[in-house]
Amino acid sequence: MVSERRSSPHSDPAGHPPLIETLDRAGLRITGPRRAVADLIDARSGLFSAQDLLDDAGRKRVPIGRATVFRALDLLEELGVVERIELPDGGHAYVACEPAHHHHAVCDGCGRVREVDDHALTDAIAEIERHTGWTVSGHRLELYGRCPECRTTAPAEASRS
Amino acid sequence: MVSERRSSPHSDPAGHPPLIETLDRAGLRITGPRRAVADLIDARSGLFSAQDLLDDAGRKRVPIGRATVFRALDLLEELGVVERIELPDGGHAYVACEPAHHHHAVCDGCGRVREVDDHALTDAIAEIERHTGWTVSGHRLELYGRCPECRTTAPAEASRS
DNA sequence: GAGGATATGAGACATGGTCTCGGAAAGACG
DNA sequence: CGTCTTTCCGAGACCATGTCTCATATCCTC
């Protein structure tokens, strides 16, 4: 489980439109459970696990099946508005994000996640292709560290390279 | 005692010394099971899962407990000679590697893994730190694509950003 | 509305990994 | 070598995170 931290009850901290809109625009069925999951995600900020959503749902007395949460998450991931990321400790978490290609920086102080783009990385990959002979069709980059707010507070715990 | 010394078709692509030596040099106990796991890994190339090692062990009639395999893998990971990587499909796999910091490129044709270093990435990260105000203490980069041998054969399947 | 396509929920199953605990083996020492 | 302490091992229970199945409920279109 990923820790609980929410900011404003419903607003999209990073300015995303409500997730449910994405489903709608993609021409997918808007069902009660889907809407519920979308809302639960919108109400969070930063990292969360499927279990977190289930817990939230229980707390709010919104009955949703486990499988449904995973299915909704898959769907949203496919649409690019939710991403599953790997944590330094080997665990997983989900995070809502923009559909455009980007990477995530995860703060190990507060769990906040920030999107980062990667012009420089693109160049780096081109370079790698050039001298290894590989064709790189995809990549995954995650950054771990501390956000400006946490930088001055408690020291970070170990993180892997 | 396991007979078979690295019999893999593409053995030792990067010229690693036997893994068991790493344990020895680290001053850790060299026990039968640890040696067995080290040998099993040496005999492989590319990605493998804990289950693969267990299967190999069964095939060679080397009885090793599941927990022991995971413990040995943890140990080797701590020493930096084995790394656990995230696959594009969300699964995990292990791979033997050099202890120095680097990244992996995974071929989705043959499963081969190549180590890649990242001068350019280091610069890219410095750049990110500079204009986001974050302190990046660690990162994880994985590249997916096709190695030169597979590039000309069957087309790659989809892979994620 | 009615009907067919699709999604849902409950819970079994799968996978990958961790924990516990009694027993066994490694290494230190005399 | 024998004994002692420390560490490791194996078996299997346990756990977390997902996936699958299938009967039922729901959505959307006509």
mmCIF file of C-alpha atoms (C1' of nucleotides) in Angstrom:
data_model
loop_
_atom_site.group_PDB
_atom_site.id
_atom_site.type_symbol
_atom_site.label_atom_id
_atom_site.label_comp_id
_atom_site.label_asym_id
_atom_site.label_seq_id
_atom_site.Cartn_x
_atom_site.Cartn_y
_atom_site.Cartn_z
ATOM 1 C CA MET A 1 0.000 0.000 0.000
ATOM 2 C CA VAL A 2 1.017 3.471 -0.705
ATOM 3 C CA SER A 3 0.577 6.030 1.942
ATOM 4 C CA GLU A 4 -2.376 8.233 2.206
ATOM 5 C CA ARG A 5 -1.991 11.772 1.211
ATOM 6 C CA ARG A 6 -4.539 13.780 -0.446
ATOM 7 C CA SER A 7 -4.608 17.389 -1.117
ATOM 8 C CA SER A 8 -7.693 19.208 -2.116
ATOM 9 C CA PRO A 9 -10.698 16.919 -1.958
ATOM 10 C CA HIS A 10 -11.635 17.212 -5.475
ATOM 11 C CA SER A 11 -9.609 19.234 -7.601
ATOM 12 C CA ASP A 12 -7.092 18.059 -9.888
ATOM 13 C CA PRO A 13 -3.866 19.103 -8.341
ATOM 14 C CA ALA A 14 -2.061 19.069 -11.625
ATOM 15 C CA GLY A 15 -4.909 20.466 -13.629
ATOM 16 C CA HIS A 16 -6.110 17.272 -15.236
ATOM 17 C CA PRO A 17 -9.694 17.261 -16.370
ATOM 18 C CA PRO A 18 -11.776 14.666 -14.543
ATOM 19 C CA LEU A 19 -10.776 11.211 -15.625
ATOM 20 C CA ILE A 20 -14.278 10.194 -16.420
ATOM 21 C CA GLU A 21 -14.187 12.615 -19.308
ATOM 22 C CA THR A 22 -11.412 10.646 -20.853
ATOM 23 C CA LEU A 23 -13.534 7.541 -20.883
ATOM 24 C CA ASP A 24 -16.350 9.444 -22.393
ATOM 25 C CA ARG A 25 -14.256 10.964 -25.100
ATOM 26 C CA ALA A 26 -12.795 7.598 -25.917
ATOM 27 C CA GLY A 27 -16.309 6.401 -26.636
ATOM 28 C CA LEU A 28 -16.295 3.898 -23.817
ATOM 29 C CA ARG A 29 -19.230 3.031 -21.682
ATOM 30 C CA ILE A 30 -19.671 5.208 -18.684
ATOM 31 C CA THR A 31 -20.858 2.900 -15.976
ATOM 32 C CA GLY A 32 -21.377 3.531 -12.301
ATOM 33 C CA PRO A 33 -18.314 1.632 -11.162
ATOM 34 C CA ARG A 34 -16.118 3.239 -13.782
ATOM 35 C CA ARG A 35 -17.234 6.644 -12.718
ATOM 36 C CA ALA A 36 -16.634 5.742 -9.097
ATOM 37 C CA VAL A 37 -13.092 4.630 -9.754
ATOM 38 C CA ALA A 38 -12.394 7.710 -11.817
ATOM 39 C CA ASP A 39 -13.662 9.901 -9.008
ATOM 40 C CA LEU A 40 -11.632 8.101 -6.408
ATOM 41 C CA ILE A 41 -8.524 8.637 -8.457
ATOM 42 C CA ASP A 42 -9.364 12.276 -9.073
ATOM 43 C CA ALA A 43 -9.698 12.729 -5.336
ATOM 44 C CA ARG A 44 -6.150 11.576 -4.774
ATOM 45 C CA SER A 45 -2.864 13.080 -5.558
ATOM 46 C CA GLY A 46 0.415 11.346 -5.913
ATOM 47 C CA LEU A 47 0.896 7.637 -5.836
ATOM 48 C CA PHE A 48 -1.773 5.150 -4.987
ATOM 49 C CA SER A 49 -2.262 1.426 -5.135
ATOM 50 C CA ALA A 50 -5.319 -0.501 -6.219
ATOM 51 C CA GLN A 51 -5.767 -1.364 -2.581
ATOM 52 C CA ASP A 52 -5.829 2.311 -1.669
ATOM 53 C CA LEU A 53 -8.748 2.809 -4.013
ATOM 54 C CA LEU A 54 -10.537 -0.167 -2.582
ATOM 55 C CA ASP A 55 -10.019 1.214 0.901
ATOM 56 C CA ASP A 56 -11.257 4.636 -0.143
ATOM 57 C CA ALA A 57 -14.288 3.035 -1.680
ATOM 58 C CA GLY A 58 -15.001 1.094 1.474
ATOM 59 C CA ARG A 59 -14.629 4.194 3.587
ATOM 60 C CA LYS A 60 -17.097 6.060 1.403
ATOM 61 C CA ARG A 61 -19.471 3.134 1.311
ATOM 62 C CA VAL A 62 -19.173 2.801 -2.433
ATOM 63 C CA PRO A 63 -19.235 -0.923 -3.082
ATOM 64 C CA ILE A 64 -16.892 -1.843 -5.914
ATOM 65 C CA GLY A 65 -15.437 -5.219 -6.708
ATOM 66 C CA ARG A 66 -11.745 -5.745 -6.662
ATOM 67 C CA ALA A 67 -11.678 -7.022 -10.200
ATOM 68 C CA THR A 68 -13.536 -3.955 -11.349
ATOM 69 C CA VAL A 69 -10.950 -1.649 -9.894
ATOM 70 C CA PHE A 70 -8.215 -3.495 -11.690
ATOM 71 C CA ARG A 71 -10.186 -3.473 -14.893
ATOM 72 C CA ALA A 72 -10.807 0.246 -14.665
ATOM 73 C CA LEU A 73 -7.161 0.833 -13.943
ATOM 74 C CA ASP A 74 -6.194 -1.197 -16.992
ATOM 75 C CA LEU A 75 -8.548 0.800 -19.086
ATOM 76 C CA LEU A 76 -7.250 4.118 -17.879
ATOM 77 C CA GLU A 77 -3.728 2.945 -18.308
ATOM 78 C CA GLU A 78 -4.492 2.001 -21.869
ATOM 79 C CA LEU A 79 -5.841 5.474 -22.455
ATOM 80 C CA GLY A 80 -2.646 6.875 -21.045
ATOM 81 C CA VAL A 81 -4.151 8.830 -18.194
ATOM 82 C CA VAL A 82 -2.985 6.502 -15.487
ATOM 83 C CA GLU A 83 0.418 4.935 -15.328
ATOM 84 C CA ARG A 84 1.775 2.113 -13.291
ATOM 85 C CA ILE A 85 5.209 2.854 -11.986
ATOM 86 C CA GLU A 86 7.882 0.847 -10.293
ATOM 87 C CA LEU A 87 9.087 1.990 -6.915
ATOM 88 C CA PRO A 88 12.668 1.779 -5.760
ATOM 89 C CA ASP A 89 11.719 -0.958 -3.318
ATOM 90 C CA GLY A 90 10.372 -3.168 -6.077
ATOM 91 C CA GLY A 91 6.717 -2.454 -5.426
ATOM 92 C CA HIS A 92 4.246 -0.875 -7.781
ATOM 93 C CA ALA A 93 1.958 2.080 -7.640
ATOM 94 C CA TYR A 94 -0.352 3.910 -9.970
ATOM 95 C CA VAL A 95 -0.451 7.586 -10.695
ATOM 96 C CA ALA A 96 -2.759 9.758 -12.766
ATOM 97 C CA CYS A 97 -0.994 11.643 -15.508
ATOM 98 C CA GLU A 98 -1.137 13.306 -18.862
ATOM 99 C CA PRO A 99 -1.371 11.036 -21.861
ATOM 100 C CA ALA A 100 1.658 12.554 -23.552
ATOM 101 C CA HIS A 101 4.931 10.734 -23.259
ATOM 102 C CA HIS A 102 6.854 11.730 -20.186
ATOM 103 C CA HIS A 103 8.472 10.351 -17.089
ATOM 104 C CA HIS A 104 7.875 10.582 -13.405
ATOM 105 C CA ALA A 105 9.885 11.875 -10.532
ATOM 106 C CA VAL A 106 8.756 10.401 -7.234
ATOM 107 C CA CYS A 107 9.485 12.265 -4.017
ATOM 108 C CA ASP A 108 10.514 9.895 -1.290
ATOM 109 C CA GLY A 109 9.638 12.457 1.316
ATOM 110 C CA CYS A 110 5.995 13.092 0.556
ATOM 111 C CA GLY A 111 5.130 10.705 -2.264
ATOM 112 C CA ARG A 112 4.352 13.518 -4.615
ATOM 113 C CA VAL A 113 4.890 12.728 -8.252
ATOM 114 C CA ARG A 114 5.909 15.170 -10.868
ATOM 115 C CA GLU A 115 5.888 14.713 -14.590
ATOM 116 C CA VAL A 116 9.042 15.466 -16.427
ATOM 117 C CA ASP A 117 9.797 15.435 -20.087
ATOM 118 C CA ASP A 118 12.861 14.256 -21.751
ATOM 119 C CA HIS A 119 14.230 15.970 -24.811
ATOM 120 C CA ALA A 120 17.695 15.263 -23.579
ATOM 121 C CA LEU A 121 16.883 11.635 -22.993
ATOM 122 C CA THR A 122 15.696 11.244 -26.543
ATOM 123 C CA ASP A 123 19.069 12.403 -27.719
ATOM 124 C CA ALA A 124 20.798 10.091 -25.309
ATOM 125 C CA ILE A 125 18.854 7.166 -26.711
ATOM 126 C CA ALA A 126 19.650 8.085 -30.281
ATOM 127 C CA GLU A 127 23.277 8.063 -29.264
ATOM 128 C CA ILE A 128 22.926 4.641 -27.695
ATOM 129 C CA GLU A 129 21.254 3.255 -30.795
ATOM 130 C CA ARG A 130 24.005 4.613 -32.923
ATOM 131 C CA HIS A 131 26.794 2.878 -31.161
ATOM 132 C CA THR A 132 25.205 -0.344 -30.061
ATOM 133 C CA GLY A 133 23.327 -1.217 -33.214
ATOM 134 C CA TRP A 134 20.112 -1.730 -31.264
ATOM 135 C CA THR A 135 16.759 -0.375 -32.229
ATOM 136 C CA VAL A 136 15.170 1.065 -29.150
ATOM 137 C CA SER A 137 11.415 1.058 -29.457
ATOM 138 C CA GLY A 138 10.464 1.987 -25.953
ATOM 139 C CA HIS A 139 11.867 2.956 -22.631
ATOM 140 C CA ARG A 140 10.905 3.534 -19.079
ATOM 141 C CA LEU A 141 12.575 6.025 -16.817
ATOM 142 C CA GLU A 142 11.769 6.748 -13.240
ATOM 143 C CA LEU A 143 13.487 9.293 -11.067
ATOM 144 C CA TYR A 144 13.583 9.127 -7.301
ATOM 145 C CA GLY A 145 14.506 11.974 -5.062
ATOM 146 C CA ARG A 146 13.065 14.894 -3.143
ATOM 147 C CA CYS A 147 10.805 17.648 -4.234
ATOM 148 C CA PRO A 148 11.657 21.232 -3.363
ATOM 149 C CA GLU A 149 9.314 21.222 -0.351
ATOM 150 C CA CYS A 150 10.862 18.129 1.151
ATOM 151 C CA ARG A 151 14.405 18.884 0.306
ATOM 152 C CA THR A 152 14.916 20.885 3.433
ATOM 153 C CA THR A 153 13.202 18.494 5.804
ATOM 154 C CA ALA A 154 14.089 14.986 6.922
ATOM 155 C CA PRO A 155 16.878 13.325 4.989
ATOM 156 C CA ALA A 156 15.913 10.862 2.307
ATOM 157 C CA GLU A 157 16.162 7.204 2.943
ATOM 158 C CA ALA A 158 18.258 4.980 0.798
ATOM 159 C CA SER A 159 17.282 4.773 -2.793
ATOM 160 C CA ARG A 160 18.635 2.665 -5.531
ATOM 161 C CA SER A 161 20.319 3.904 -8.530
ATOM 162 C CA MET B 1 27.887 -30.200 -6.595
ATOM 163 C CA VAL B 2 26.745 -29.018 -9.907
ATOM 164 C CA SER B 3 28.610 -30.249 -12.866
ATOM 165 C CA GLU B 4 27.683 -28.199 -15.838
ATOM 166 C CA ARG B 5 29.717 -25.064 -16.234
ATOM 167 C CA ARG B 6 28.314 -22.279 -18.223
ATOM 168 C CA SER B 7 26.905 -24.172 -21.115
ATOM 169 C CA SER B 8 24.714 -21.469 -22.495
ATOM 170 C CA PRO B 9 24.723 -20.746 -26.166
ATOM 171 C CA HIS B 10 25.771 -17.163 -25.699
ATOM 172 C CA SER B 11 27.692 -17.685 -22.571
ATOM 173 C CA ASP B 12 29.165 -14.940 -20.596
ATOM 174 C CA PRO B 13 28.594 -12.223 -23.110
ATOM 175 C CA ALA B 14 30.176 -9.591 -20.963
ATOM 176 C CA GLY B 15 32.860 -11.767 -19.494
ATOM 177 C CA HIS B 16 31.650 -11.782 -15.915
ATOM 178 C CA PRO B 17 33.710 -13.837 -13.544
ATOM 179 C CA PRO B 18 31.719 -16.628 -11.880
ATOM 180 C CA LEU B 19 29.253 -15.170 -9.469
ATOM 181 C CA ILE B 20 30.375 -17.327 -6.644
ATOM 182 C CA GLU B 21 33.614 -15.388 -6.612
ATOM 183 C CA THR B 22 31.704 -12.259 -5.764
ATOM 184 C CA LEU B 23 30.300 -13.870 -2.667
ATOM 185 C CA ASP B 24 33.707 -15.054 -1.702
ATOM 186 C CA ARG B 25 35.294 -11.677 -2.178
ATOM 187 C CA ALA B 26 32.541 -10.061 -0.152
ATOM 188 C CA GLY B 27 33.534 -12.282 2.735
ATOM 189 C CA LEU B 28 30.224 -14.110 2.783
ATOM 190 C CA ARG B 29 29.762 -17.725 3.559
ATOM 191 C CA ILE B 30 30.083 -19.988 0.594
ATOM 192 C CA THR B 31 27.507 -22.664 1.129
ATOM 193 C CA GLY B 32 26.371 -25.431 -1.146
ATOM 194 C CA PRO B 33 23.057 -23.832 -2.040
ATOM 195 C CA ARG B 34 24.601 -20.460 -2.692
ATOM 196 C CA ARG B 35 27.141 -21.994 -4.972
ATOM 197 C CA ALA B 36 24.387 -23.875 -6.732
ATOM 198 C CA VAL B 37 22.346 -20.747 -7.343
ATOM 199 C CA ALA B 38 25.402 -18.868 -8.533
ATOM 200 C CA ASP B 39 26.206 -21.661 -10.976
ATOM 201 C CA LEU B 40 22.667 -21.788 -12.261
ATOM 202 C CA ILE B 41 22.782 -18.099 -12.973
ATOM 203 C CA ASP B 42 26.179 -18.353 -14.614
ATOM 204 C CA ALA B 43 24.794 -21.044 -16.857
ATOM 205 C CA ARG B 44 22.133 -18.695 -18.161
ATOM 206 C CA SER B 45 22.278 -15.691 -20.332
ATOM 207 C CA GLY B 46 19.744 -12.943 -20.566
ATOM 208 C CA LEU B 47 16.704 -12.643 -18.409
ATOM 209 C CA PHE B 48 15.536 -15.222 -15.955
ATOM 210 C CA SER B 49 13.012 -15.494 -13.203
ATOM 211 C CA ALA B 50 13.374 -17.097 -9.819
ATOM 212 C CA GLN B 51 11.100 -19.804 -11.135
ATOM 213 C CA ASP B 52 13.471 -20.453 -14.041
ATOM 214 C CA LEU B 53 16.253 -21.145 -11.584
ATOM 215 C CA LEU B 54 14.044 -23.434 -9.590
ATOM 216 C CA ASP B 55 13.133 -25.296 -12.754
ATOM 217 C CA ASP B 56 16.765 -25.565 -13.796
ATOM 218 C CA ALA B 57 17.605 -26.886 -10.380
ATOM 219 C CA GLY B 58 14.861 -29.470 -10.578
ATOM 220 C CA ARG B 59 16.006 -30.548 -14.022
ATOM 221 C CA LYS B 60 19.530 -31.041 -12.777
ATOM 222 C CA ARG B 61 18.384 -32.776 -9.643
ATOM 223 C CA VAL B 62 19.879 -30.138 -7.414
ATOM 224 C CA PRO B 63 17.427 -29.773 -4.569
ATOM 225 C CA ILE B 64 17.150 -26.140 -3.483
ATOM 226 C CA GLY B 65 14.383 -24.514 -1.529
ATOM 227 C CA ARG B 66 12.373 -21.719 -3.006
ATOM 228 C CA ALA B 67 13.155 -19.381 -0.157
ATOM 229 C CA THR B 68 16.827 -20.064 -0.601
ATOM 230 C CA VAL B 69 16.748 -19.034 -4.209
ATOM 231 C CA PHE B 70 15.081 -15.767 -3.302
ATOM 232 C CA ARG B 71 17.542 -15.212 -0.499
ATOM 233 C CA ALA B 72 20.499 -15.827 -2.770
ATOM 234 C CA LEU B 73 19.025 -13.515 -5.357
ATOM 235 C CA ASP B 74 18.606 -10.795 -2.737
ATOM 236 C CA LEU B 75 22.162 -11.246 -1.679
ATOM 237 C CA LEU B 76 23.511 -11.033 -5.190
ATOM 238 C CA GLU B 77 21.350 -8.064 -5.897
ATOM 239 C CA GLU B 78 22.741 -6.344 -2.853
ATOM 240 C CA LEU B 79 26.219 -6.998 -4.143
ATOM 241 C CA GLY B 80 25.214 -5.468 -7.429
ATOM 242 C CA VAL B 81 25.914 -8.462 -9.627
ATOM 243 C CA VAL B 82 22.298 -9.320 -10.222
ATOM 244 C CA GLU B 83 19.589 -6.829 -10.956
ATOM 245 C CA ARG B 84 15.870 -7.111 -10.951
ATOM 246 C CA ILE B 85 14.342 -5.344 -13.882
ATOM 247 C CA GLU B 86 10.855 -4.401 -14.868
ATOM 248 C CA LEU B 87 9.534 -5.725 -18.154
ATOM 249 C CA PRO B 88 7.343 -3.692 -20.479
ATOM 250 C CA ASP B 89 4.420 -5.958 -19.667
ATOM 251 C CA GLY B 90 4.679 -5.211 -15.973
ATOM 252 C CA GLY B 91 6.409 -8.422 -15.004
ATOM 253 C CA HIS B 92 9.806 -8.800 -13.424
ATOM 254 C CA ALA B 93 12.949 -10.629 -14.271
ATOM 255 C CA TYR B 94 16.487 -10.896 -12.995
ATOM 256 C CA VAL B 95 19.666 -10.506 -14.935
ATOM 257 C CA ALA B 96 23.322 -10.930 -14.044
ATOM 258 C CA CYS B 97 25.360 -7.787 -14.562
ATOM 259 C CA GLU B 98 28.349 -5.723 -13.643
ATOM 260 C CA PRO B 99 28.215 -3.946 -10.316
ATOM 261 C CA ALA B 100 28.905 -0.549 -11.854
ATOM 262 C CA HIS B 101 25.992 1.737 -12.452
ATOM 263 C CA HIS B 102 24.405 1.230 -15.818
ATOM 264 C CA HIS B 103 21.145 0.441 -17.493
ATOM 265 C CA HIS B 104 19.754 -2.420 -19.458
ATOM 266 C CA ALA B 105 18.434 -2.780 -22.933
ATOM 267 C CA VAL B 106 16.151 -5.779 -23.292
ATOM 268 C CA CYS B 107 15.647 -7.349 -26.706
ATOM 269 C CA ASP B 108 12.066 -8.313 -27.216
ATOM 270 C CA GLY B 109 13.036 -10.702 -29.940
ATOM 271 C CA CYS B 110 15.451 -12.990 -28.109
ATOM 272 C CA GLY B 111 15.392 -11.762 -24.529
ATOM 273 C CA ARG B 112 19.042 -10.874 -24.623
ATOM 274 C CA VAL B 113 20.040 -8.063 -22.320
ATOM 275 C CA ARG B 114 22.781 -5.599 -22.939
ATOM 276 C CA GLU B 115 24.299 -3.197 -20.484
ATOM 277 C CA VAL B 116 24.451 0.388 -21.507
ATOM 278 C CA ASP B 117 25.954 3.335 -19.773
ATOM 279 C CA ASP B 118 24.603 6.755 -19.596
ATOM 280 C CA HIS B 119 26.821 9.782 -19.674
ATOM 281 C CA ALA B 120 24.196 11.591 -21.613
ATOM 282 C CA LEU B 121 21.492 10.607 -19.166
ATOM 283 C CA THR B 122 23.466 12.016 -16.295
ATOM 284 C CA ASP B 123 23.504 15.337 -18.075
ATOM 285 C CA ALA B 124 19.818 15.097 -18.785
ATOM 286 C CA ILE B 125 19.124 14.557 -15.109
ATOM 287 C CA ALA B 126 21.264 17.495 -14.065
ATOM 288 C CA GLU B 127 19.221 19.554 -16.459
ATOM 289 C CA ILE B 128 15.981 18.305 -14.916
ATOM 290 C CA GLU B 129 17.198 19.077 -11.414
ATOM 291 C CA ARG B 130 18.141 22.535 -12.478
ATOM 292 C CA HIS B 131 14.769 23.512 -13.742
ATOM 293 C CA THR B 132 12.434 21.619 -11.468
ATOM 294 C CA GLY B 133 14.163 22.258 -8.179
ATOM 295 C CA TRP B 134 14.127 18.578 -7.333
ATOM 296 C CA THR B 135 17.055 16.656 -5.975
ATOM 297 C CA VAL B 136 17.269 13.423 -7.867
ATOM 298 C CA SER B 137 18.997 10.787 -5.811
ATOM 299 C CA GLY B 138 18.349 7.755 -7.929
ATOM 300 C CA HIS B 139 16.877 6.649 -11.165
ATOM 301 C CA ARG B 140 15.953 3.612 -13.107
ATOM 302 C CA LEU B 141 16.008 3.395 -16.856
ATOM 303 C CA GLU B 142 15.121 0.455 -18.973
ATOM 304 C CA LEU B 143 15.232 0.325 -22.730
ATOM 305 C CA TYR B 144 13.202 -2.060 -24.825
ATOM 306 C CA GLY B 145 13.831 -2.850 -28.432
ATOM 307 C CA ARG B 146 15.691 -5.198 -30.709
ATOM 308 C CA CYS B 147 19.269 -6.254 -30.760
ATOM 309 C CA PRO B 148 21.188 -6.210 -34.033
ATOM 310 C CA GLU B 149 20.661 -9.949 -34.552
ATOM 311 C CA CYS B 150 16.916 -9.727 -34.165
ATOM 312 C CA ARG B 151 16.412 -6.498 -35.959
ATOM 313 C CA THR B 152 16.146 -8.146 -39.295
ATOM 314 C CA THR B 153 13.834 -10.950 -38.236
ATOM 315 C CA ALA B 154 10.251 -10.891 -37.023
ATOM 316 C CA PRO B 155 8.864 -7.470 -36.262
ATOM 317 C CA ALA B 156 8.725 -6.401 -32.628
ATOM 318 C CA GLU B 157 5.482 -6.428 -30.804
ATOM 319 C CA ALA B 158 4.052 -3.383 -29.162
ATOM 320 C CA SER B 159 6.018 -1.937 -26.328
ATOM 321 C CA ARG B 160 5.216 0.821 -23.975
ATOM 322 C CA SER B 161 6.707 4.193 -23.734
ATOM 323 C "C1'" DG C 1 -38.942 0.008 -23.818
ATOM 324 C "C1'" DA C 2 -36.640 -4.411 -25.608
ATOM 325 C "C1'" DG C 3 -32.612 -6.804 -26.765
ATOM 326 C "C1'" DG C 4 -27.910 -7.742 -27.476
ATOM 327 C "C1'" DA C 5 -23.406 -6.384 -26.193
ATOM 328 C "C1'" DT C 6 -20.748 -5.379 -22.429
ATOM 329 C "C1'" DA C 7 -19.496 -4.671 -17.624
ATOM 330 C "C1'" DT C 8 -19.883 -6.198 -12.907
ATOM 331 C "C1'" DG C 9 -19.133 -8.825 -8.484
ATOM 332 C "C1'" DA C 10 -17.850 -12.823 -5.894
ATOM 333 C "C1'" DG C 11 -14.617 -15.608 -5.248
ATOM 334 C "C1'" DA C 12 -11.378 -19.163 -7.053
ATOM 335 C "C1'" DC C 13 -6.914 -19.179 -8.936
ATOM 336 C "C1'" DA C 14 -2.110 -17.754 -10.234
ATOM 337 C "C1'" DT C 15 2.189 -15.673 -9.386
ATOM 338 C "C1'" DG C 16 5.932 -13.904 -7.005
ATOM 339 C "C1'" DG C 17 7.756 -13.178 -2.923
ATOM 340 C "C1'" DT C 18 8.255 -13.262 2.522
ATOM 341 C "C1'" DC C 19 8.133 -15.339 7.185
ATOM 342 C "C1'" DT C 20 8.703 -18.794 10.655
ATOM 343 C "C1'" DC C 21 10.813 -22.418 12.761
ATOM 344 C "C1'" DG C 22 13.287 -26.659 13.745
ATOM 345 C "C1'" DG C 23 17.240 -28.712 12.101
ATOM 346 C "C1'" DA C 24 21.823 -28.642 9.649
ATOM 347 C "C1'" DA C 25 26.064 -26.977 8.308
ATOM 348 C "C1'" DA C 26 30.071 -23.421 8.387
ATOM 349 C "C1'" DG C 27 33.761 -21.533 10.559
ATOM 350 C "C1'" DA C 28 36.394 -20.426 15.034
ATOM 351 C "C1'" DC C 29 38.931 -22.293 18.456
ATOM 352 C "C1'" DG C 30 41.318 -25.383 21.546
ATOM 353 C "C1'" DC D 1 39.388 -33.722 15.671
ATOM 354 C "C1'" DG D 2 35.290 -32.194 18.820
ATOM 355 C "C1'" DT D 3 32.626 -28.720 20.327
ATOM 356 C "C1'" DC D 4 30.459 -24.332 20.161
ATOM 357 C "C1'" DT D 5 28.193 -20.346 18.131
ATOM 358 C "C1'" DT D 6 26.443 -18.347 14.332
ATOM 359 C "C1'" DT D 7 24.402 -18.452 10.235
ATOM 360 C "C1'" DC D 8 21.959 -20.726 6.716
ATOM 361 C "C1'" DC D 9 18.658 -24.016 4.941
ATOM 362 C "C1'" DG D 10 14.202 -26.281 3.549
ATOM 363 C "C1'" DA D 11 9.369 -26.905 4.017
ATOM 364 C "C1'" DG D 12 5.475 -24.947 3.898
ATOM 365 C "C1'" DA D 13 2.310 -21.408 5.674
ATOM 366 C "C1'" DC D 14 1.302 -16.926 4.513
ATOM 367 C "C1'" DC D 15 0.625 -12.588 1.952
ATOM 368 C "C1'" DA D 16 -0.039 -9.111 -1.757
ATOM 369 C "C1'" DT D 17 -1.187 -8.152 -6.159
ATOM 370 C "C1'" DG D 18 -3.377 -9.409 -10.053
ATOM 371 C "C1'" DT D 19 -6.237 -12.402 -13.305
ATOM 372 C "C1'" DC D 20 -10.004 -15.501 -14.633
ATOM 373 C "C1'" DT D 21 -14.634 -17.456 -14.692
ATOM 374 C "C1'" DC D 22 -19.276 -17.248 -14.827
ATOM 375 C "C1'" DA D 23 -23.809 -16.000 -13.590
ATOM 376 C "C1'" DT D 24 -26.132 -11.645 -13.223
ATOM 377 C "C1'" DA D 25 -26.834 -6.770 -13.872
ATOM 378 C "C1'" DT D 26 -26.345 -2.702 -16.672
ATOM 379 C "C1'" DC D 27 -25.801 0.223 -20.612
ATOM 380 C "C1'" DC D 28 -26.860 1.909 -25.115
ATOM 381 C "C1'" DT D 29 -29.146 1.599 -29.513
ATOM 382 C "C1'" DC D 30 -33.074 0.965 -32.030
#
